[in-house]
Structure formats: structure tokens, C-alpha cells
Tab-separated table of C-alpha atoms in Angstrom:
chain	number	residue	atom	x	y	z
A	1	MET	CA	-8.132	23.778	12.339
A	2	ILE	CA	-7.739	22.508	8.687
A	3	LYS	CA	-9.586	24.294	6.338
A	4	ILE	CA	-10.100	22.967	2.903
A	5	GLU	CA	-11.482	25.305	0.395
A	6	LYS	CA	-13.480	24.178	-2.462
A	7	PRO	CA	-11.791	21.776	-5.053
A	8	GLN	CA	-11.177	23.263	-8.904
A	9	VAL	CA	-10.122	21.654	-11.794
A	10	ARG	CA	-7.578	23.094	-14.281
A	11	VAL	CA	-6.567	21.856	-17.703
A	12	ASP	CA	-3.564	22.257	-20.163
A	13	SER	CA	-3.194	20.750	-23.300
A	14	THR	CA	-2.124	17.171	-22.125
A	15	THR	CA	-3.305	16.880	-18.238
A	16	ALA	CA	-6.235	17.891	-15.947
A	17	THR	CA	-5.667	18.626	-12.285
A	18	LEU	CA	-7.893	18.578	-9.413
A	19	PHE	CA	-6.822	20.976	-6.595
A	20	ALA	CA	-7.918	22.521	-3.518
A	21	TYR	CA	-6.003	25.169	-1.154
A	22	VAL	CA	-5.665	23.706	2.485
A	23	ILE	CA	-4.892	25.787	5.538
A	24	ILE	CA	-3.118	24.168	8.191
A	25	ASP	CA	-2.121	26.539	11.109
A	26	ASN	CA	-2.879	29.592	9.192
A	27	VAL	CA	-0.403	28.422	6.305
A	28	ARG	CA	-2.291	28.021	2.738
A	29	LYS	CA	-0.897	25.585	0.367
A	30	GLU	CA	-2.270	24.055	-2.849
A	31	VAL	CA	-2.905	20.192	-2.786
A	32	TRP	CA	-3.133	18.892	-6.242
A	33	TYR	CA	-3.905	15.616	-8.019
A	34	LYS	CA	-3.199	15.570	-12.096
A	35	VAL	CA	-4.057	12.672	-14.478
A	36	ASP	CA	-4.117	12.527	-18.288
A	37	LYS	CA	-6.579	15.234	-19.925
A	38	LYS	CA	-8.729	12.381	-21.209
A	39	TYR	CA	-10.023	11.769	-17.442
A	40	GLU	CA	-10.869	15.268	-16.864
A	41	GLU	CA	-14.502	14.690	-16.658
A	42	TYR	CA	-14.453	12.052	-13.918
A	43	LEU	CA	-12.352	14.381	-11.470
A	44	CYS	CA	-14.524	14.944	-8.492
A	45	TYR	CA	-14.813	18.988	-7.983
A	46	GLU	CA	-18.354	18.764	-6.425
A	47	ARG	CA	-17.278	17.029	-3.175
A	48	GLY	CA	-14.619	17.670	-0.664
A	49	ASP	CA	-14.470	13.851	-0.165
A	50	ALA	CA	-10.965	13.030	-1.367
A	51	PHE	CA	-9.254	16.179	0.538
A	52	VAL	CA	-11.117	15.168	3.792
A	53	ILE	CA	-9.740	11.720	3.506
A	54	ALA	CA	-6.297	12.928	2.811
A	55	VAL	CA	-6.013	14.856	5.912
A	56	LEU	CA	-8.084	12.626	8.140
A	57	ASN	CA	-5.038	10.568	9.987
A	58	PHE	CA	-3.100	13.883	9.988
A	59	ALA	CA	-5.770	15.498	12.023
A	60	MET	CA	-6.199	12.822	14.405
A	61	ARG	CA	-2.263	12.752	15.115
A	62	ASN	CA	-1.986	16.361	15.325
A	63	HIS	CA	-5.139	17.561	17.117
A	64	HIS	CA	-7.024	19.241	14.278
A	65	ASP	CA	-10.534	19.741	13.527
A	66	ILE	CA	-11.535	19.598	9.850
A	67	VAL	CA	-13.692	22.188	7.876
A	68	SER	CA	-14.724	21.561	4.239
A	69	GLU	CA	-16.184	24.341	1.952
A	70	ALA	CA	-17.409	21.734	-0.408
A	71	PRO	CA	-20.112	19.317	0.785
A	72	LEU	CA	-19.183	15.495	1.460
A	73	SER	CA	-21.199	12.621	0.032
A	74	GLU	CA	-23.615	11.644	2.842
A	75	ASP	CA	-22.747	7.917	2.990
A	76	LEU	CA	-19.022	8.947	3.395
A	77	TYR	CA	-19.445	11.604	5.724
A	78	TYR	CA	-21.998	9.426	8.096
A	79	ASN	CA	-19.533	6.280	7.938
A	80	ILE	CA	-16.516	8.504	8.801
A	81	ASP	CA	-18.381	10.660	11.846
A	82	LYS	CA	-20.442	7.930	13.121
A	83	TYR	CA	-18.069	5.177	13.200
A	84	LEU	CA	-14.409	5.507	11.973
A	85	LEU	CA	-13.077	8.108	13.797
A	86	ASP	CA	-14.541	6.996	17.255
A	87	ALA	CA	-13.110	3.645	16.785
A	88	ILE	CA	-9.569	4.921	16.050
A	89	ALA	CA	-9.621	7.472	18.892
A	90	GLN	CA	-11.037	5.058	21.376
A	91	TYR	CA	-8.002	2.740	20.932
A	92	ASN	CA	-5.270	5.357	20.583
A	93	LYS	CA	-5.152	7.640	23.504
A	94	ASP	CA	-2.769	10.063	21.855
A	95	PHE	CA	-4.993	10.611	18.868
A	96	TYR	CA	-7.756	13.178	18.722
A	97	ARG	CA	-11.160	12.913	17.714
A	98	PRO	CA	-11.652	15.336	15.008
A	99	GLN	CA	-14.825	17.542	14.313
A	100	ILE	CA	-15.631	17.709	10.770
A	101	THR	CA	-17.817	20.522	9.588
A	102	ALA	CA	-19.223	20.565	6.054
A	103	ASP	CA	-22.567	20.155	4.145
A	104	VAL	CA	-23.910	17.029	3.415
A	105	SER	CA	-24.901	16.085	-0.128
A	106	SER	CA	-27.192	13.147	-0.854
A	107	GLU	CA	-27.149	13.771	-4.738
A	108	SER	CA	-25.647	10.718	-6.599
A	109	LEU	CA	-22.559	11.864	-8.896
A	110	PRO	CA	-22.432	10.547	-12.609
A	111	CYS	CA	-20.555	7.153	-12.703
A	112	ALA	CA	-18.499	5.669	-15.378
A	113	GLY	CA	-18.789	2.096	-13.765
A	114	ALA	CA	-15.080	1.276	-13.747
A	115	VAL	CA	-13.454	-1.086	-11.766
A	116	GLY	CA	-10.017	-0.364	-10.672
A	117	THR	CA	-7.140	-1.577	-8.776
A	118	GLY	CA	-3.260	-0.508	-8.327
A	119	ILE	CA	-0.552	-2.269	-10.017
A	120	SER	CA	3.054	-2.267	-8.784
A	121	CYS	CA	3.594	-5.948	-10.393
A	122	GLY	CA	4.187	-6.877	-6.619
A	123	VAL	CA	2.815	-10.107	-5.255
A	124	ASP	CA	-0.275	-8.125	-3.773
A	125	SER	CA	-1.289	-6.563	-7.041
A	126	MET	CA	-0.532	-9.699	-9.173
A	127	HIS	CA	-2.905	-11.417	-6.619
A	128	ALA	CA	-5.477	-8.792	-7.174
A	129	LEU	CA	-5.042	-9.375	-10.964
A	130	GLU	CA	-5.407	-12.955	-10.488
A	131	SER	CA	-8.334	-13.168	-8.454
A	132	GLN	CA	-10.399	-10.342	-9.686
A	133	THR	CA	-10.504	-10.849	-13.466
A	134	ALA	CA	-12.159	-13.219	-15.857
A	135	MET	CA	-14.998	-13.645	-13.118
A	136	LYS	CA	-18.725	-14.354	-13.526
A	137	PHE	CA	-19.382	-11.214	-11.337
A	138	ARG	CA	-19.289	-8.926	-14.562
A	139	LYS	CA	-19.473	-5.708	-12.657
A	140	HIS	CA	-16.576	-6.720	-10.630
A	141	ASN	CA	-14.085	-7.647	-13.370
A	142	ILE	CA	-10.777	-5.264	-12.971
A	143	THR	CA	-11.030	-2.853	-16.316
A	144	HIS	CA	-8.526	-0.096	-15.312
A	145	LEU	CA	-5.072	-0.484	-13.571
A	146	THR	CA	-3.744	2.786	-11.561
A	147	PHE	CA	-0.309	3.875	-10.542
A	148	ASN	CA	-0.375	6.853	-8.241
A	149	ASN	CA	2.242	9.350	-6.812
A	150	VAL	CA	0.898	9.852	-3.432
A	151	GLY	CA	3.733	8.950	-1.065
A	152	SER	CA	5.031	5.119	-1.432
A	153	HIS	CA	7.964	6.808	-3.782
A	154	GLY	CA	8.902	9.345	-1.066
A	155	GLU	CA	8.989	12.933	-1.125
A	156	GLY	CA	10.355	15.776	-3.355
A	157	GLU	CA	12.354	15.319	-6.764
A	158	GLU	CA	13.816	12.065	-5.915
A	159	ALA	CA	10.159	10.527	-5.592
A	160	GLU	CA	9.467	12.055	-8.809
A	161	ASN	CA	12.068	10.627	-10.724
A	162	LEU	CA	11.640	7.249	-8.757
A	163	TYR	CA	8.097	7.258	-9.910
A	164	HIS	CA	8.657	7.391	-13.424
A	165	VAL	CA	11.000	4.791	-13.316
A	166	ARG	CA	8.787	2.474	-11.829
A	167	LEU	CA	5.824	3.069	-13.764
A	168	GLU	CA	6.988	1.838	-17.188
A	169	ARG	CA	6.694	-1.958	-16.108
A	170	PRO	CA	3.110	-1.342	-15.226
A	171	ARG	CA	2.202	0.494	-18.226
A	172	ARG	CA	3.782	-2.000	-20.495
A	173	PHE	CA	1.896	-4.724	-18.682
A	174	ALA	CA	-1.709	-2.817	-19.224
A	175	ALA	CA	-0.913	-2.406	-22.703
A	176	GLU	CA	-0.012	-5.938	-23.312
A	177	TYR	CA	-3.180	-7.326	-21.552
A	178	GLY	CA	-5.442	-4.781	-22.618
A	179	PHE	CA	-6.486	-2.865	-19.476
A	180	GLU	CA	-7.030	0.912	-19.335
A	181	PHE	CA	-3.986	2.450	-17.433
A	182	VAL	CA	-4.554	5.460	-15.022
A	183	THR	CA	-1.501	7.352	-13.918
A	184	SER	CA	-1.646	10.239	-11.427
A	185	ASP	CA	0.855	12.742	-9.885
A	186	SER	CA	0.441	14.653	-6.760
A	187	ASN	CA	2.254	16.856	-4.155
A	188	LEU	CA	-0.048	15.392	-1.184
A	189	GLN	CA	2.967	13.958	0.527
A	190	ASP	CA	4.969	17.363	0.281
A	191	VAL	CA	2.272	19.286	1.688
A	192	ILE	CA	0.606	16.831	4.101
A	193	LYS	CA	3.735	15.578	6.200
A	194	GLN	CA	3.172	12.303	7.439
A	195	SER	CA	4.548	8.480	7.385
A	196	HIS	CA	3.176	6.945	4.320
A	197	PHE	CA	3.983	3.503	5.847
A	198	LYS	CA	1.355	4.524	8.855
A	199	THR	CA	-1.143	6.114	6.483
A	200	HIS	CA	-1.005	4.708	3.231
A	201	THR	CA	-4.594	3.840	3.137
A	202	TYR	CA	-5.836	7.251	3.415
A	203	SER	CA	-3.539	8.659	0.811
A	204	SER	CA	-4.515	5.919	-1.548
A	205	MET	CA	-8.107	6.486	-1.109
A	206	PHE	CA	-7.476	10.249	-1.904
A	207	ALA	CA	-6.168	9.377	-5.117
A	208	VAL	CA	-9.387	6.913	-5.553
A	209	TYR	CA	-12.038	9.555	-4.380
A	210	CYS	CA	-10.392	12.247	-6.552
A	211	LEU	CA	-11.714	10.208	-9.602
A	212	GLN	CA	-14.698	8.803	-7.508
A	213	LYS	CA	-16.935	9.532	-10.962
A	214	LEU	CA	-14.658	6.630	-12.769
A	215	TYR	CA	-14.944	4.051	-10.416
A	216	SER	CA	-17.820	2.012	-9.075
A	217	VAL	CA	-15.653	-0.750	-7.395
A	218	TYR	CA	-11.987	-0.360	-6.335
A	219	TYR	CA	-9.655	-3.098	-5.019
A	220	TYR	CA	-7.188	-2.138	-2.456
A	221	ALA	CA	-4.317	-4.422	-2.482
A	222	SER	CA	-4.390	-5.539	1.095
A	223	SER	CA	-1.005	-5.215	3.040
A	224	GLY	CA	-1.152	-8.916	3.956
A	225	TYR	CA	-2.297	-8.752	7.531
A	226	LYS	CA	-4.369	-11.753	8.669
A	227	TYR	CA	-7.669	-11.755	10.440
A	228	HIS	CA	-6.158	-12.403	14.018
A	229	GLU	CA	-3.498	-9.506	13.151
A	230	PHE	CA	-6.389	-7.013	13.039
A	231	ARG	CA	-5.680	-4.064	15.739
A	232	LEU	CA	-6.898	-0.572	15.920
A	233	TYR	CA	-3.947	0.406	18.203
A	234	ASP	CA	-0.979	2.736	16.701
A	235	ILE	CA	1.997	0.597	17.421
A	236	PRO	CA	5.433	0.519	16.270
A	237	GLY	CA	5.909	-1.554	13.094
A	238	SER	CA	2.306	-1.683	12.363
A	239	SER	CA	0.329	0.574	9.835
A	240	CYS	CA	-2.983	1.389	8.759
A	241	GLY	CA	-3.363	-1.750	6.932
A	242	SER	CA	-3.750	-3.568	10.009
A	243	TYR	CA	-7.462	-2.453	10.305
A	244	GLU	CA	-8.415	-2.060	6.688
A	245	MET	CA	-10.827	-4.800	6.870
A	246	PHE	CA	-12.512	-2.196	8.990
A	247	SER	CA	-11.653	1.131	7.227
A	248	LEU	CA	-12.174	0.578	3.527
A	249	PRO	CA	-15.992	-0.435	3.965
A	250	LEU	CA	-16.379	2.647	5.782
A	251	LEU	CA	-14.440	4.434	3.153
A	252	SER	CA	-17.124	3.545	0.740
A	253	THR	CA	-20.196	4.730	-0.561
A	254	HIS	CA	-23.508	3.543	-2.484
A	255	SER	CA	-22.051	4.150	-5.679
A	256	LEU	CA	-18.100	3.612	-4.841
A	257	ARG	CA	-17.476	0.078	-3.199
A	258	VAL	CA	-13.818	-0.255	-1.911
A	259	TYR	CA	-12.650	-3.702	-1.047
A	260	SER	CA	-9.501	-4.864	0.788
A	261	GLU	CA	-8.349	-7.153	-1.972
A	262	GLY	CA	-6.656	-10.488	-0.341
A	263	GLU	CA	-7.760	-9.514	3.278
A	264	GLY	CA	-6.988	-12.072	5.571
A	265	MET	CA	-4.646	-13.703	3.469
A	266	SER	CA	-0.876	-14.645	3.980
A	267	ARG	CA	1.726	-14.111	1.668
A	268	MET	CA	2.187	-17.707	1.004
A	269	THR	CA	-1.501	-18.011	0.388
A	270	LYS	CA	-1.465	-15.203	-2.519
A	271	LEU	CA	1.645	-16.661	-3.830
A	272	LYS	CA	-0.288	-19.965	-4.572
A	273	SER	CA	-2.436	-17.961	-6.605
A	274	VAL	CA	0.105	-16.035	-8.397
A	275	VAL	CA	2.070	-18.823	-9.650
A	276	LYS	CA	-0.925	-19.810	-11.516
A	277	TYR	CA	-1.259	-16.401	-13.305
A	278	VAL	CA	0.877	-16.576	-16.503
A	279	PRO	CA	1.305	-12.684	-16.817
A	280	SER	CA	3.151	-12.823	-13.401
A	281	TYR	CA	6.005	-14.993	-15.158
A	282	GLU	CA	7.355	-12.008	-17.265
A	283	TYR	CA	6.159	-8.920	-14.861
A	284	LEU	CA	6.487	-10.144	-11.177
A	285	ASN	CA	8.842	-7.369	-9.508
A	286	VAL	CA	8.808	-7.245	-5.703
A	287	CYS	CA	12.464	-5.536	-5.424
A	288	LEU	CA	12.790	-2.885	-3.069
A	289	LYS	CA	15.459	-1.304	-5.372
A	290	GLU	CA	15.148	0.528	-8.446
A	291	GLY	CA	15.007	-1.547	-11.629
A	292	ASP	CA	14.886	-5.488	-12.065
A	293	ASN	CA	14.630	-7.834	-9.128
A	294	CYS	CA	18.004	-7.933	-7.398
A	295	GLY	CA	17.649	-11.187	-5.719
A	296	LYS	CA	19.233	-10.360	-2.370
A	297	CYS	CA	16.805	-7.861	-0.828
A	298	GLU	CA	14.252	-8.806	1.718
A	299	LYS	CA	11.401	-8.872	-0.581
A	300	CYS	CA	13.498	-10.606	-3.334
A	301	VAL	CA	14.593	-13.246	-0.786
A	302	ARG	CA	11.073	-13.887	0.567
A	303	THR	CA	9.656	-14.285	-2.758
A	304	LEU	CA	12.251	-16.400	-4.101
A	305	LEU	CA	11.913	-19.009	-1.187
A	306	GLY	CA	7.987	-18.752	-1.684
A	307	ILE	CA	7.996	-19.701	-5.239
A	308	ASP	CA	10.728	-22.363	-4.736
A	309	ALA	CA	8.786	-23.867	-1.921
A	310	LEU	CA	5.759	-24.048	-4.443
A	311	GLY	CA	7.721	-25.610	-6.928
A	312	ALA	CA	7.451	-22.588	-9.499
A	313	LEU	CA	11.179	-21.387	-9.701
A	314	ASP	CA	11.884	-22.091	-13.554
A	315	LYS	CA	8.620	-20.302	-14.335
A	316	TYR	CA	10.211	-17.008	-13.058
A	317	SER	CA	13.583	-17.370	-15.208
A	318	LYS	CA	12.918	-14.045	-17.154
A	319	VAL	CA	12.467	-12.091	-13.779
A	320	PHE	CA	14.745	-13.564	-11.496
A	321	ASP	CA	18.465	-15.144	-11.787
A	322	ILE	CA	17.312	-18.309	-10.599
A	323	ASP	CA	20.344	-20.105	-11.320
A	324	TYR	CA	22.280	-17.566	-8.790
A	325	TYR	CA	19.428	-18.497	-6.251
A	326	ARG	CA	20.209	-22.359	-6.764
A	327	GLU	CA	24.024	-21.806	-6.361
A	328	HIS	CA	23.539	-19.866	-3.459
A	329	LYS	CA	20.657	-21.821	-1.826
A	330	LYS	CA	22.522	-22.184	1.584
A	331	TRP	CA	22.620	-18.327	2.104
A	332	TYR	CA	18.883	-17.915	1.249
A	333	LEU	CA	17.793	-20.721	3.876
A	334	ILE	CA	20.064	-18.850	6.399
A	335	GLN	CA	18.102	-15.463	5.507
A	336	MET	CA	15.022	-17.757	6.351
A	337	LEU	CA	15.863	-18.817	9.687
A	338	LYS	CA	17.022	-15.361	10.728
A	339	ARG	CA	13.812	-13.923	9.932
A	340	ILE	CA	12.171	-16.740	11.889
A	341	SER	CA	14.108	-15.573	14.764
A	342	ASP	CA	12.885	-12.004	14.241
A	343	GLY	CA	9.262	-13.410	14.398
A	344	LYS	CA	8.327	-12.670	10.683
A	345	HIS	CA	5.299	-15.006	10.150
A	346	ASP	CA	5.909	-15.108	6.434
A	347	TYR	CA	8.641	-17.268	7.036
A	348	PHE	CA	7.163	-19.646	9.513
A	349	GLU	CA	4.813	-20.737	6.589
A	350	MET	CA	7.746	-21.339	4.544
A	351	TYR	CA	9.729	-23.317	6.843
A	352	PRO	CA	7.931	-26.841	6.674
A	353	TYR	CA	8.974	-26.810	2.922
A	354	PHE	CA	12.573	-26.582	3.590
A	355	LYS	CA	13.151	-28.156	7.286
A	356	ASN	CA	14.762	-31.178	5.541
A	357	GLU	CA	17.311	-28.893	3.920
A	358	VAL	CA	18.162	-26.797	6.901
A	359	THR	CA	21.461	-28.368	8.767
A	360	LEU	CA	22.877	-27.733	12.033
A	361	CYS	CA	25.650	-25.747	10.426
A	362	MET	CA	23.179	-23.347	9.128
A	363	ARG	CA	21.649	-23.016	12.614
A	364	MET	CA	24.883	-22.451	14.091
A	365	GLN	CA	25.544	-19.497	11.998
A	366	VAL	CA	22.512	-17.732	13.085
A	367	ILE	CA	23.275	-17.988	16.503
A	368	PRO	CA	25.344	-14.750	16.734
A	369	TYR	CA	22.459	-12.847	14.611
A	370	ASN	CA	19.839	-14.083	17.355
A	371	ILE	CA	22.303	-12.908	20.213
A	372	VAL	CA	22.393	-9.524	18.541
A	373	SER	CA	18.839	-9.307	18.048
A	374	PHE	CA	18.079	-10.324	21.814
A	375	PHE	CA	20.282	-7.237	23.333
A	376	ARG	CA	18.763	-4.997	20.637
A	377	ARG	CA	15.433	-5.593	21.995
A	378	LEU	CA	16.651	-4.418	25.347
A	379	ILE	CA	17.950	-0.933	24.017
A	380	PRO	CA	16.256	2.102	23.426
A	381	ARG	CA	15.406	2.671	19.658
A	382	ASN	CA	16.936	6.022	19.356
A	383	SER	CA	20.514	5.259	21.377
A	384	ARG	CA	23.653	5.048	19.491
A	385	LEU	CA	24.159	1.408	20.618
A	386	PHE	CA	21.055	0.240	19.050
A	387	ASN	CA	22.241	1.639	15.856
A	388	ILE	CA	25.510	0.012	16.135
A	389	LEU	CA	23.795	-3.318	16.805
A	390	LYS	CA	21.383	-2.743	13.905
A	391	SER	CA	24.399	-2.196	11.357
A	392	ILE	CA	26.154	-5.547	12.999
A	393	LYS	CA	22.807	-7.419	12.410
A	394	GLU	CA	22.512	-6.467	8.850
A	395	ARG	CA	25.765	-7.364	7.752
């Protein structure tokens, strides 16, 4: 059983922290979520909502029931108990269908009416900003940008350092374009040990619900799954993002609506909007490494090819080394061919833009890569030979 004690708030000279003690297998640990002191009034200590969401996927994977000392919001409790848990458990035989024990609260919480979205300055967040601002739908225009430390940066001290490095660009963006900027820190990933890739929707909604008295609308930048890729099965290489179009409406209430922003759109479809968004020319950052775009990692390669396909290379000279890209275009096209052979759908959409530039010589250079890939699929993933072939493939 997982027991969640009543959330509380503590305040110091600069920060406010929402925390609750969580007991898992008789081990009691504090889970906390910290923001600037000015957001103290929006921290939701009246409900157990945030903390139940935080442990939900963990409970399913590790066969735990959940008890919350604090009541749960009626809409959220109903959606989770009547729909979400049954659907996921039905399609994953190794998952457990947890029983949730808590009181129900139908009382409305105060709400400041803010409209939030996360900002990493990547393609997904830039698409959200381009699509959900300056609209005629006044109650849905983004007002607040968030940057949370709930698992995407890793664990421990290294994650803390990376979080602080990465937040400076979003902070500058928010200041320049007049958005409120909400930064948060948490030890969630250190206490609830789980794969962020597999559970990011839940940990991100933990951060949203900690401040549920602030938001009336929240856009969660979709992971790029198209509608035909919807699945509830938990399989290798697939994350909880594959069913966000189902889960996020259920992780909403009458006073807080969560949208899967960019739902059903491919990467190229999003890029077509992003290249029209002027702030992206100075702030787009997709790199897997720290700091500025390296131009060589998988995300940089994919983005450079995408903006080239759309004829927008020169617009991004402040964030990418465009001269290097043009001088090494052959190498980038070979990377595209490799990813196509791996079945990466984003690159299938790019190929028609470059098919007249792809030569027979380039195709020949990809053949050894394809051979290694073929044999690697036949070998158990945890074997020594698999890792050897992986290292050869990545050269």
C-alpha cells in the first residue's frame, strides 16, 4: 500500500514548498514541490490530487493500492477510478488496477484563471506558444510559462545542476516576451523511482496540480504521437505519451482543463508553424546536450533537416551553425537515410524534400549500417553482442 499523508505548506524568506509524507512499503519519505514565495497562495494543500497523480503509474507497475488522507477533487477521482485505471490495466497484463481510498470533495477551489504551458524552447513548446497566443479565445491564451524539475533532467545533484543550466534560456524568453515565469523544483524523481520517459505525463501533471489554484487551462506539449499511433499497451520504445489524448482529459476537472497541445501532429507539421514564429529564430533549442545547439546530436540533425526542407535555414543562423550544415549536407542526408532504415517516421516526411539530392553513393554508405541493424533486431537487448552491435551502429 502507498499512503499519502495530508499535504502541508512551509515558507521561508524566498520560497514556498508544498509537501506530503508518502509511505511506500513501510518507508516514510517526504515528497516536496518548491516555487517562488509569490506563488504560495496557489499551492494546493487542501487536496491530495497532485500526490495521487504522482504515484499512480508507480502503483500500477508495482502492485500497490493508494490511500490519501486528504480528500480528492470529485471530478478527478471519478475520472481516474471509473475510466483511466480500468483502461490501462485492461491492456497491460503486468499492471495492477489500484484501489484508491480517499474522501471526495465537491467544493470548488479558488482559481486565478492563469493559462500555462511548459517551456523548454524545443519544437513542441515553441509550437504551443505559436498556436496558443494572440487568439480570439481570450480565456485560452497563454499567460504563464513553466519550467519544472520533476524528472526530465535526471536524478540527484547532477539533475539539479542541469536544471539550473537549462532554465536560463526560458527565463530570458519569458522576460523578453512578457510572460509570467513559474519555476519549480522537486524531489519527486528521487523518492518515486521510475522511468521519466515511461511516466512523464504523470510527473508533469503532479507539478500542474500542485498549483491547481493558479491554472484554469494548461497546455501539455504533446510528445508527437499521431492519432493512428494511439496505444494503451506499454511496449519498449513507447511512453505514456502514446495515450495522452485519452489520459489528459481524464486528468482534468471542471475548473482545470488540461489539453494535449499539438495532439496528433507530426514533427514536420509542427515545424511548419514554428518557422513562422519569429521568437523561435533566437530561442529555438532542441539539443540533447547542455548549452547551445550542437548541430550533431539526433535532435539537432532532425531539426536542421526539417527547417532546411521548409526553406527556413537562414532564419535560424543565431541558434544553429548553418554554414557547417551546408558544408556537411551529405553527412546529414546519410543520417536521414539511416533513421529511415530504423523506421523513424519523422524522417519519412522529410525524404520527399531531399530525394533529388540523395545519390547512389549515399545509399551505398548506409548498407553496412542496415546490416548491423538487421542482426541487432535478432539479438536479446541485454546481451553483450547487442551492445557491441549498438556501438558499431552509432559510429
